[in-house]
């Protein structure tokens, strides 16, 4: 071993140990704050960011060394990494010191306090660039630069101007907005424990059992493994809350099976990407964004789960429909059940590891416990039940590794939240969000549909290339006031932008979900992106449905008969829409039929019965005509 290798290896090992210790600390803090006792808010945020800082630097070093070129400048990079930690800890200590002074006496932020704040902003923006890419880095940088120089910009972008001290006060020394603001508090006190829970659940091996159950349930369908992928991804998303993690967790197994069944590689990758992105909108555990939404809206997590249920079911029904139609088009029939598909006694026992913790979450919420307490008890139940799995008993350290991995995921999320906090502080201090709302109001005129259309386009652009939680937060900060100004309720507005935050991962050209699935499928990434966009098209329609028919969210203006009627119409609309996109139902559709199905699908969602009743009748006629033609074609084939 050369001296150069030794010199780079020793710091790497030290950083790995520091990172493990920091992850352990973050995990313990998450467990304590969620289920045992309260931690002083300023101390909680300061320690949380201090430990996340160490984890983030270590994670960025690991990623750099894992590249093909490796670490080409180890000594300069080591010096920079140490400087980042030192400057970051100095700035975090300054935050805690200033907050303590503010509590004990009248204290104004000084120019002297601005320098550590500026250092902290630079450190976390650089870590955001390393871990999350240029998009989120650009968002945070815009917040800082806009506060400093926005007074020189024209039109609505112009503000009154902020000194360096005022920028520091708005973005750093503020517990309502900025880096240490309310969103950081939500992540540390609620989201963190669920991230750990999700990774632990995955680490116990529950995912393998879920896949087997998914294959068993869908064995008599034409789509077979494609339908199983949809079902498994919806359940696996409950564990991971992450699109890419969902794809890696289920796609490595399901995509080859889908291809083997006769579907094209592009279709296999597209359906896995689309199904995996939907895991974040499927109750009961929908990922970090839904947990944050519960706090921001004040609706409570149980209400968020209830509100999200039927929109999520519509989405997965659209995917089942798309696979069924595609299987018919390709002539794929139901395959016989194999020995590997059968559920064993071990699988039944292991299923308790999944069902027990999920039941604990739901039961805790029904009993009136806080969301974080529900996560805490779910973790305890999971750890107790994990011993059921023989693999866990043989290798108990897999729980420790999963615990650290979950804490590391939470730490890297905190870095992203720092950038979002900067944007929150900037928009709130300058009032830019309300100015943009006025501009959107001027563009839309008096039409709710046109306003939602403008909001949808803006949301997709703002969320493009972003992880779901940052995408959701950016969209709701910028577009939320404009949507609520239309008379849409706060919860509906948040659900609307949440869907497009998830949908942005399917939107070409920056379709993160499709690009993660394409290599597994051996397909062209861009073609996979367009396929996933086509298959997930209903995700772009569903938010409009619950914006116009909030009864679908159940907790908003619920009425039983209107609810049943719009659910039936939505399902019919989805089937017509899916078959039109594929150009096939029971037989090949002509171009006029495709156009008629698209038009009928949209028309039957109209609010006026004078419009949607004839559309429903015409849609039934289209289906009956296709069934008759399909039956005639089948008889002709038999006769020949």
Coordinates of C-alpha atoms in Angstrom, one line a residue, residues 207-536:
X207 CA -40.1 -6.0 1.2
X208 CA -39.5 -9.6 -0.1
X209 CA -42.6 -10.9 1.6
X210 CA -44.6 -7.9 0.2
X211 CA -43.5 -8.9 -3.3
X212 CA -44.6 -12.5 -2.9
X213 CA -48.1 -11.4 -1.7
X214 CA -48.3 -8.9 -4.6
X215 CA -47.6 -11.7 -7.1
X216 CA -50.1 -14.0 -5.4
X217 CA -52.9 -11.4 -5.6
X218 CA -52.3 -10.6 -9.2
X219 CA -51.5 -14.1 -10.5
X220 CA -54.8 -14.4 -12.4
X221 CA -54.5 -11.1 -14.2
X222 CA -53.2 -10.6 -17.7
X223 CA -50.5 -8.2 -16.6
X224 CA -49.2 -10.6 -14.0
X225 CA -45.8 -9.2 -12.8
X226 CA -46.7 -5.7 -14.2
X227 CA -49.8 -5.7 -11.9
X228 CA -47.7 -7.1 -9.1
X229 CA -45.1 -4.3 -9.6
X230 CA -47.9 -1.7 -9.2
X231 CA -49.3 -3.4 -6.1
X232 CA -45.9 -4.0 -4.5
X233 CA -44.7 -0.5 -5.3
X234 CA -47.8 1.0 -3.6
X235 CA -47.1 -0.9 -0.5
X236 CA -43.3 -0.6 -0.6
X237 CA -43.8 3.2 -1.0
X238 CA -45.4 3.1 2.4
X239 CA -42.0 1.9 3.8
X240 CA -39.6 4.1 1.9
X241 CA -41.5 7.2 1.0
X242 CA -38.9 7.7 -1.7
X243 CA -39.4 7.1 -5.5
X244 CA -35.9 6.1 -6.2
X245 CA -35.6 3.8 -3.2
X246 CA -38.9 2.3 -4.2
X247 CA -37.6 1.6 -7.7
X248 CA -34.4 0.1 -6.4
X249 CA -36.3 -1.9 -3.8
X250 CA -38.9 -3.5 -6.0
X251 CA -37.8 -2.8 -9.6
X252 CA -34.7 -5.0 -9.5
X253 CA -37.0 -7.9 -9.1
X254 CA -40.2 -6.9 -10.9
X255 CA -38.7 -5.3 -14.1
X256 CA -37.0 -8.5 -15.3
X257 CA -40.3 -10.4 -14.6
X258 CA -42.3 -7.9 -16.5
X259 CA -40.0 -8.2 -19.5
X260 CA -40.1 -12.0 -19.3
X261 CA -43.9 -11.9 -19.5
X262 CA -43.6 -10.2 -22.9
X263 CA -43.7 -6.5 -22.2
X264 CA -41.1 -4.2 -23.8
X265 CA -38.1 -3.0 -21.7
X266 CA -39.4 0.6 -22.1
X267 CA -42.9 -0.4 -20.8
X268 CA -41.3 -2.4 -18.0
X269 CA -39.2 0.6 -16.8
X270 CA -42.1 3.0 -17.4
X271 CA -44.6 1.1 -15.3
X272 CA -42.2 0.6 -12.4
X273 CA -41.2 4.3 -12.4
X274 CA -44.9 5.3 -12.5
X275 CA -45.9 2.8 -9.8
X276 CA -43.0 3.7 -7.6
X277 CA -43.7 7.5 -7.7
X278 CA -47.2 6.8 -6.6
X279 CA -46.0 5.1 -3.4
X280 CA -45.7 8.6 -1.8
X281 CA -49.4 9.4 -2.3
X282 CA -50.6 6.1 -1.0
X283 CA -51.7 6.0 2.7
X284 CA -51.1 5.2 5.4
X285 CA -47.4 6.4 5.4
X286 CA -46.9 8.7 2.5
X287 CA -43.4 9.9 3.0
X288 CA -42.0 13.1 4.4
X289 CA -44.0 15.5 2.3
X290 CA -47.4 14.3 3.8
X291 CA -46.0 14.6 7.3
X292 CA -44.9 18.2 6.7
X293 CA -48.3 18.9 5.1
X294 CA -50.1 17.8 8.2
X295 CA -48.3 20.4 10.3
X296 CA -48.4 23.2 7.7
X297 CA -52.2 22.8 7.2
X298 CA -53.0 22.0 10.8
X299 CA -55.2 19.2 9.5
X300 CA -53.6 16.4 11.4
X301 CA -51.9 13.4 9.8
X302 CA -54.9 11.1 10.2
X303 CA -57.0 13.6 8.1
X304 CA -54.3 13.7 5.5
X305 CA -54.4 9.9 5.2
X306 CA -58.1 9.9 4.8
X307 CA -58.1 12.8 2.3
X308 CA -55.3 11.1 0.2
X309 CA -57.0 7.6 0.1
X310 CA -59.3 7.9 -2.9
X311 CA -57.1 10.1 -5.1
X312 CA -54.3 7.4 -4.6
X313 CA -56.7 4.6 -5.4
X314 CA -57.8 6.4 -8.6
X315 CA -54.1 6.7 -9.6
X316 CA -53.4 3.0 -9.1
X317 CA -56.6 2.0 -10.8
X318 CA -55.3 4.0 -13.8
X319 CA -52.1 2.1 -13.8
X320 CA -53.9 -1.3 -13.5
X321 CA -56.1 -0.1 -16.5
X322 CA -53.0 0.8 -18.5
X323 CA -51.4 -2.5 -18.0
X324 CA -54.6 -4.5 -18.7
X325 CA -55.1 -2.6 -22.0
X326 CA -51.4 -3.0 -23.0
X327 CA -51.6 -6.8 -22.2
X328 CA -54.7 -7.1 -24.4
X329 CA -53.0 -5.1 -27.2
X330 CA -50.0 -7.5 -27.1
X331 CA -52.1 -10.6 -26.7
X332 CA -50.6 -11.5 -23.4
X333 CA -52.7 -14.1 -21.5
X334 CA -52.8 -15.2 -17.9
X335 CA -49.8 -17.4 -16.9
X336 CA -50.0 -20.5 -14.7
X337 CA -48.9 -20.2 -11.1
X338 CA -45.4 -21.5 -10.3
X339 CA -44.1 -23.0 -7.1
X340 CA -42.0 -19.8 -6.4
X341 CA -45.2 -17.7 -6.4
X342 CA -46.8 -19.7 -3.5
X343 CA -46.9 -18.2 0.0
X344 CA -45.1 -20.3 2.5
X345 CA -45.6 -20.4 6.3
X346 CA -42.4 -18.3 6.7
X347 CA -43.9 -15.6 4.4
X348 CA -47.1 -15.5 6.5
X349 CA -45.1 -15.1 9.7
X350 CA -42.9 -12.4 8.2
X351 CA -46.0 -10.5 7.0
X352 CA -46.6 -9.7 10.7
X353 CA -43.5 -7.5 10.5
X354 CA -45.2 -5.3 8.0
X355 CA -48.8 -5.4 9.3
X356 CA -47.9 -4.9 13.0
X357 CA -46.1 -1.6 12.8
X358 CA -48.5 -0.2 10.2
X359 CA -51.4 -1.1 12.5
X360 CA -49.6 0.5 15.3
X361 CA -49.3 3.8 13.4
X362 CA -53.0 3.8 12.5
X363 CA -54.1 2.7 16.0
X364 CA -52.0 5.3 17.7
X365 CA -53.4 8.1 15.5
X366 CA -57.0 6.8 16.2
X367 CA -56.2 6.9 19.9
X368 CA -55.3 10.6 19.6
X369 CA -51.6 10.3 20.0
X370 CA -49.3 12.7 18.1
X371 CA -47.9 11.7 14.7
X372 CA -44.4 11.5 16.1
X373 CA -45.5 9.3 19.0
X374 CA -47.2 7.0 16.5
X375 CA -43.8 6.7 14.7
X376 CA -42.0 6.0 18.0
X377 CA -44.3 3.2 19.0
X378 CA -44.2 1.7 15.5
X379 CA -40.4 1.6 15.7
X380 CA -40.6 -0.2 19.1
X381 CA -43.1 -2.8 17.7
X382 CA -41.0 -3.3 14.6
X383 CA -37.9 -4.0 16.6
X384 CA -39.7 -6.5 18.7
X385 CA -41.3 -8.2 15.7
X386 CA -38.1 -8.3 13.6
X387 CA -36.8 -11.2 15.6
X388 CA -39.5 -13.3 13.9
X389 CA -37.3 -13.2 10.7
X390 CA -34.7 -15.9 10.7
X391 CA -32.3 -13.7 8.7
X392 CA -32.5 -10.9 11.4
X393 CA -31.8 -13.5 14.2
X394 CA -28.8 -14.7 12.3
X395 CA -27.5 -11.2 11.6
X396 CA -28.9 -8.7 14.2
X397 CA -26.5 -6.1 13.0
X398 CA -28.7 -5.5 9.9
X399 CA -31.0 -3.6 12.3
X400 CA -28.1 -1.4 13.4
X401 CA -27.0 -0.8 9.8
X402 CA -30.6 0.1 8.9
X403 CA -30.9 2.4 11.9
X404 CA -27.7 4.3 10.9
X405 CA -28.9 4.4 7.2
X406 CA -32.2 5.9 8.2
X407 CA -30.5 8.5 10.3
X408 CA -28.1 9.3 7.4
X409 CA -31.1 9.7 5.1
X410 CA -32.7 12.1 7.6
X411 CA -29.4 14.1 7.9
X412 CA -29.2 14.6 4.1
X413 CA -32.8 15.6 4.1
X414 CA -32.0 18.3 6.7
X415 CA -29.4 19.7 4.3
X416 CA -32.1 20.1 1.6
X417 CA -34.5 21.7 4.2
X418 CA -31.8 24.3 4.9
X419 CA -32.0 25.4 1.2
X420 CA -35.8 25.4 1.4
X421 CA -35.7 27.4 4.7
X422 CA -33.6 30.0 2.9
X423 CA -36.3 30.4 0.2
X424 CA -39.0 30.5 2.9
X425 CA -37.2 33.3 4.7
X426 CA -36.6 35.2 1.5
X427 CA -40.2 35.0 0.1
X428 CA -41.7 35.8 3.5
X429 CA -39.4 38.8 4.1
X430 CA -39.9 40.3 0.7
X431 CA -43.5 39.4 0.1
X432 CA -42.6 37.9 -3.3
X433 CA -45.0 35.0 -3.0
X434 CA -48.0 37.3 -2.6
X435 CA -46.8 39.4 -5.6
X436 CA -46.6 36.3 -7.7
X437 CA -50.1 35.3 -6.6
X438 CA -51.4 38.7 -7.8
X439 CA -49.7 38.1 -11.2
X440 CA -51.2 34.7 -11.6
X441 CA -54.6 36.1 -10.6
X442 CA -54.2 38.7 -13.4
X443 CA -53.3 36.0 -15.9
X444 CA -56.1 33.6 -15.0
X445 CA -58.9 36.1 -15.0
X446 CA -62.0 34.7 -13.3
X447 CA -61.6 31.1 -14.3
X448 CA -60.7 28.5 -11.7
X449 CA -59.7 26.0 -14.4
X450 CA -57.3 28.4 -16.1
X451 CA -55.8 29.3 -12.7
X452 CA -55.3 25.7 -11.8
X453 CA -53.8 25.1 -15.2
X454 CA -51.3 27.9 -14.7
X455 CA -50.6 26.6 -11.2
X456 CA -50.0 23.1 -12.6
X457 CA -47.5 24.3 -15.2
X458 CA -45.7 26.4 -12.7
X459 CA -45.7 23.5 -10.1
X460 CA -44.2 21.1 -12.7
X461 CA -41.5 23.5 -13.7
X462 CA -40.6 24.4 -10.1
X463 CA -40.5 20.8 -9.0
X464 CA -38.6 19.4 -12.0
X465 CA -35.6 17.4 -10.9
X466 CA -36.3 17.9 -7.2
X467 CA -37.0 15.3 -4.5
X468 CA -40.6 15.3 -3.5
X469 CA -40.4 17.2 -0.2
X470 CA -38.4 20.1 -1.5
X471 CA -40.5 20.2 -4.6
X472 CA -43.7 20.3 -2.6
X473 CA -42.4 23.0 -0.3
X474 CA -41.1 25.2 -3.1
X475 CA -44.4 24.8 -5.0
X476 CA -46.7 25.5 -2.1
X477 CA -44.6 28.6 -1.1
X478 CA -44.8 30.1 -4.5
X479 CA -48.1 28.8 -5.9
X480 CA -50.1 28.2 -2.7
X481 CA -51.3 31.7 -2.0
X482 CA -52.5 32.0 -5.6
X483 CA -54.5 28.8 -5.5
X484 CA -56.1 29.6 -2.1
X485 CA -57.1 33.0 -3.4
X486 CA -59.5 31.2 -5.7
X487 CA -61.6 30.0 -2.8
X488 CA -60.0 26.6 -2.7
X489 CA -59.5 25.3 0.8
X490 CA -56.0 25.2 2.3
X491 CA -56.0 21.4 2.4
X492 CA -57.1 21.1 -1.2
X493 CA -54.5 23.6 -2.3
X494 CA -51.7 21.7 -0.5
X495 CA -52.9 18.3 -1.9
X496 CA -53.0 19.9 -5.4
X497 CA -49.4 21.0 -5.3
X498 CA -48.3 17.8 -3.5
X499 CA -49.5 15.7 -6.4
X500 CA -47.6 17.8 -8.9
X501 CA -44.5 17.7 -6.6
X502 CA -44.7 13.9 -7.1
X503 CA -45.7 14.1 -10.7
X504 CA -42.6 16.2 -11.5
X505 CA -40.5 13.1 -11.1
X506 CA -42.2 11.7 -14.2
X507 CA -42.1 14.8 -16.3
X508 CA -39.6 14.8 -19.2
X509 CA -36.9 16.0 -19.7
X510 CA -36.0 15.8 -16.0
X511 CA -37.8 12.6 -15.0
X512 CA -35.8 11.3 -12.0
X513 CA -38.0 8.2 -11.5
X514 CA -37.8 7.1 -15.2
X515 CA -34.0 7.6 -15.3
X516 CA -33.6 5.4 -12.2
X517 CA -35.7 2.6 -13.7
X518 CA -34.3 2.7 -17.3
X519 CA -30.9 1.1 -16.4
X520 CA -32.6 -1.7 -14.6
X521 CA -34.9 -2.3 -17.6
X522 CA -32.0 -1.9 -20.1
X523 CA -34.1 0.7 -21.9
X524 CA -33.5 4.2 -23.3
X525 CA -33.8 6.7 -20.5
X526 CA -35.6 9.4 -22.5
X527 CA -38.1 6.8 -24.1
X528 CA -38.7 5.4 -20.6
X529 CA -39.4 9.0 -19.4
X530 CA -42.0 9.5 -22.1
X531 CA -43.6 6.1 -21.4
X532 CA -43.8 6.8 -17.6
X533 CA -45.3 10.2 -18.5
X534 CA -47.9 8.6 -20.7
X535 CA -48.7 5.8 -18.1
X536 CA -48.9 8.3 -15.2

